[in-house]
Tab-separated table of C-alpha atoms in Angstrom:
chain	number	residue	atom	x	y	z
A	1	UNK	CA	-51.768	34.285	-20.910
A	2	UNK	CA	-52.864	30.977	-22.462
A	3	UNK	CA	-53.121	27.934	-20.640
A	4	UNK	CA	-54.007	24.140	-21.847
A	5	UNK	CA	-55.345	21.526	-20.253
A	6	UNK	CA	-53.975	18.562	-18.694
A	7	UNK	CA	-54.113	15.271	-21.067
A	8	UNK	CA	-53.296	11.410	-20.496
A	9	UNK	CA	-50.572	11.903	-23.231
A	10	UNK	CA	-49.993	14.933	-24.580
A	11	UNK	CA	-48.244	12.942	-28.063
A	12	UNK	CA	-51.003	11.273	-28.934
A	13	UNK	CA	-53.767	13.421	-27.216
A	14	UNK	CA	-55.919	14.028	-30.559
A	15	UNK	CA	-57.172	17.265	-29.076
A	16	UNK	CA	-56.435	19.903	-26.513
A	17	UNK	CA	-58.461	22.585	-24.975
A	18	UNK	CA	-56.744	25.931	-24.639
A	19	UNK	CA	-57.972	28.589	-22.412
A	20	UNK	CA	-56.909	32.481	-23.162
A	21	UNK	CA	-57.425	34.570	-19.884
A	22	UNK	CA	-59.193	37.832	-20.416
A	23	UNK	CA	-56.133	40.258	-21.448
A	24	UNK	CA	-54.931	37.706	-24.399
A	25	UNK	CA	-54.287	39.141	-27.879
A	26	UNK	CA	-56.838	37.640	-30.447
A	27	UNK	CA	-53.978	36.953	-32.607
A	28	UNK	CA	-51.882	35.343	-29.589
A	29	UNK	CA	-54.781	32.826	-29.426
A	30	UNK	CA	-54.948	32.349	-33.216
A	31	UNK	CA	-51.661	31.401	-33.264
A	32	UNK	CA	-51.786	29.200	-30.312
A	33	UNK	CA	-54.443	27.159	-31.989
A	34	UNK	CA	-52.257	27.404	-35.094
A	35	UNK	CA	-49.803	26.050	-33.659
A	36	UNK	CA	-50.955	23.069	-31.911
A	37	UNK	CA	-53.301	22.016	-35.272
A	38	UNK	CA	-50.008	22.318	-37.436
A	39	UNK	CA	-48.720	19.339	-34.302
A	40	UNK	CA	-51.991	17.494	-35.954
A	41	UNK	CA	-54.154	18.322	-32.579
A	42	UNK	CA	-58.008	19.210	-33.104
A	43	UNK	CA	-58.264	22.549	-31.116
A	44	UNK	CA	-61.037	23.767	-28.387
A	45	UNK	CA	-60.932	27.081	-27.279
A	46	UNK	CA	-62.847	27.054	-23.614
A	47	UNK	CA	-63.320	29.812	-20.869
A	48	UNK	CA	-60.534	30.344	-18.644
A	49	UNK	CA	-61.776	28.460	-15.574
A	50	UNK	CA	-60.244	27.264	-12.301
A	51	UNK	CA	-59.214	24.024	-12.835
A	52	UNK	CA	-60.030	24.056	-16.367
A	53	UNK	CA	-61.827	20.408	-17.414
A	54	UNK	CA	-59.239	17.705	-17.568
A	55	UNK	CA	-57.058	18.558	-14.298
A	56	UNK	CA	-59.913	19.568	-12.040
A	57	UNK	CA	-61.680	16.160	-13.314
A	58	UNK	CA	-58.469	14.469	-12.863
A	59	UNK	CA	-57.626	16.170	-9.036
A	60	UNK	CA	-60.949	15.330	-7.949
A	61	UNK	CA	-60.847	11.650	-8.613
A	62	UNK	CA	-57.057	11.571	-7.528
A	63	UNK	CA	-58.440	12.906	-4.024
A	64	UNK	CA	-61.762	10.695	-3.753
A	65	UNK	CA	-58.856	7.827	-4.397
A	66	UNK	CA	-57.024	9.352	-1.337
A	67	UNK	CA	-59.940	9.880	0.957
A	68	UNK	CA	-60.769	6.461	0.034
A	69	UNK	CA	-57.549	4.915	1.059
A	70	UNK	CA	-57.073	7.575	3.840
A	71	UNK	CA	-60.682	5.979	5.508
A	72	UNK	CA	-59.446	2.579	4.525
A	73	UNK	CA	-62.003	1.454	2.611
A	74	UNK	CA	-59.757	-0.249	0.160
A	75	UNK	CA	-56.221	-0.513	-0.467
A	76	UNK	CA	-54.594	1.343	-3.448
A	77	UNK	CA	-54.125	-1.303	-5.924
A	78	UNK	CA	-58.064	-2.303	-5.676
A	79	UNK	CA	-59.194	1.362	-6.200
A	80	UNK	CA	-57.436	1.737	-9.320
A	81	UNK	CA	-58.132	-1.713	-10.641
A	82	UNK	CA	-61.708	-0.986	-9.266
A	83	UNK	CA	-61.652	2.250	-11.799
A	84	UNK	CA	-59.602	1.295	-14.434
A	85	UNK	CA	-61.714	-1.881	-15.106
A	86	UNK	CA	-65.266	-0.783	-13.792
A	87	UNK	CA	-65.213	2.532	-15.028
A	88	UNK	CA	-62.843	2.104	-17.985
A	89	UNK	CA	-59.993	4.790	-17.330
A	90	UNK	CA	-56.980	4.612	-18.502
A	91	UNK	CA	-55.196	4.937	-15.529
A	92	UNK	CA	-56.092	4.056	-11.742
A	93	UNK	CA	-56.270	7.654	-10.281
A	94	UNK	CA	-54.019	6.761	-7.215
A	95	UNK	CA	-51.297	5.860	-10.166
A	96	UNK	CA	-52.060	9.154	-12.442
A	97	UNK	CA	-51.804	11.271	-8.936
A	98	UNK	CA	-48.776	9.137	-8.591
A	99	UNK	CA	-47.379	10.484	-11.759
A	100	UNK	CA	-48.969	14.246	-11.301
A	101	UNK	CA	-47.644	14.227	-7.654
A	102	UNK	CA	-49.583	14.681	-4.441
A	103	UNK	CA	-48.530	18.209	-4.668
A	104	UNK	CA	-49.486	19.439	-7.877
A	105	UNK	CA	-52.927	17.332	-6.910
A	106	UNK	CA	-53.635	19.737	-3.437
A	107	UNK	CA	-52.601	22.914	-5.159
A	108	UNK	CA	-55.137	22.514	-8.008
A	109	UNK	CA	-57.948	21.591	-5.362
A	110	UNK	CA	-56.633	24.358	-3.241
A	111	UNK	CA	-56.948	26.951	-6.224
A	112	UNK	CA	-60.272	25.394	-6.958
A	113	UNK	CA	-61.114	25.505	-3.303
A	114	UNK	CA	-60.663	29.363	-2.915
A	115	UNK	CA	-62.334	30.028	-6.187
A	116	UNK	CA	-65.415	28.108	-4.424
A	117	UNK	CA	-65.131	27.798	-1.128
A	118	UNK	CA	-67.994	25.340	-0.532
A	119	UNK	CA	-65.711	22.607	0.835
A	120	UNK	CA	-66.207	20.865	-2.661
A	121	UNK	CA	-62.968	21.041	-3.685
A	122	UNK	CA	-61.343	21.011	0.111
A	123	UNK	CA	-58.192	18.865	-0.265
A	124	UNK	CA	-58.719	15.269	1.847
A	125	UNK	CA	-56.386	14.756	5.133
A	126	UNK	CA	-54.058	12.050	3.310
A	127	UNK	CA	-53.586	13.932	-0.011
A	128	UNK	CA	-52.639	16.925	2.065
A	129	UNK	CA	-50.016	15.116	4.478
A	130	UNK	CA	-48.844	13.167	1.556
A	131	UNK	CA	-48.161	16.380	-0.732
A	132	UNK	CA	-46.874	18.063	2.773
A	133	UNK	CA	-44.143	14.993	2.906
A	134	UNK	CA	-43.704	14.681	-0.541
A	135	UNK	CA	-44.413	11.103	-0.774
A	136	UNK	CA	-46.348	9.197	-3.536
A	137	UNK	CA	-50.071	8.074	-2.940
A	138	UNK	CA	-49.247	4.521	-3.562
């Protein structure tokens, strides 16, 4: 199995990571990293981690967002603006958990969170009854 990790855009993403899991064929990855360099993509070849880099990154901010908004500390459109202008980012996270969906955000922190269950990567109350009514953050 090979996996890659999430990206903003995957067209104009300039690299991607790729992760092999433990029974992949050297020559599977080899050509996996073949073929995404012949797509023009530099190539990084990480461990296969829960979460990977990108998506847990991403799922962790999406769900400080939600906690954030679930406590009402702000309301959604200052968060993002807060991040996408203080912080830089592309996105607001509430929008790019928007566009992941609540649900793909809890089952990554969910995997994460029984890989290492230190509460860490426990899944906040609104990103969990959002996901469980399969409506948007925003």
């Amino acid at each position: 199995t090979l996996c890659f990790d999430l990206a903003l855009d995957y067209r104009t993403a300039t690299r991607v990571a790729l992760a092999a899991s433990e029974t992949a064929r050297p020559g599977s990855v080899k050509a996996a990293v073949g073929l995404f360099q012949a797509l023009g993509k530099n190539v990084s070849v990480i461990d296969d981690i829960p979460g990977l880099i990108v998506a847990r990154t991403v799922a962790m901010l999406v769900d400080f967002a939600a906690d954030a908004l679930g406590r009402c500390v702000a309301e959604a459109h200052d968060i993002d603006t807060a991040m996408r202008k203080g912080v830089n980012y592309p996105r607001g996270p509430l929008e790019w958990g928007g566009e992941l969906g609540p649900e793909w955000v809890r089952r990554v922190l969910e995997n994460l969170h029984a890989a290492y269950p230190t509460g860490r990567y426990a899944p906040s109350p609104l990103l969990v009854r959002r996901a469980a009514a399969r409506r948007d953050l925003l």
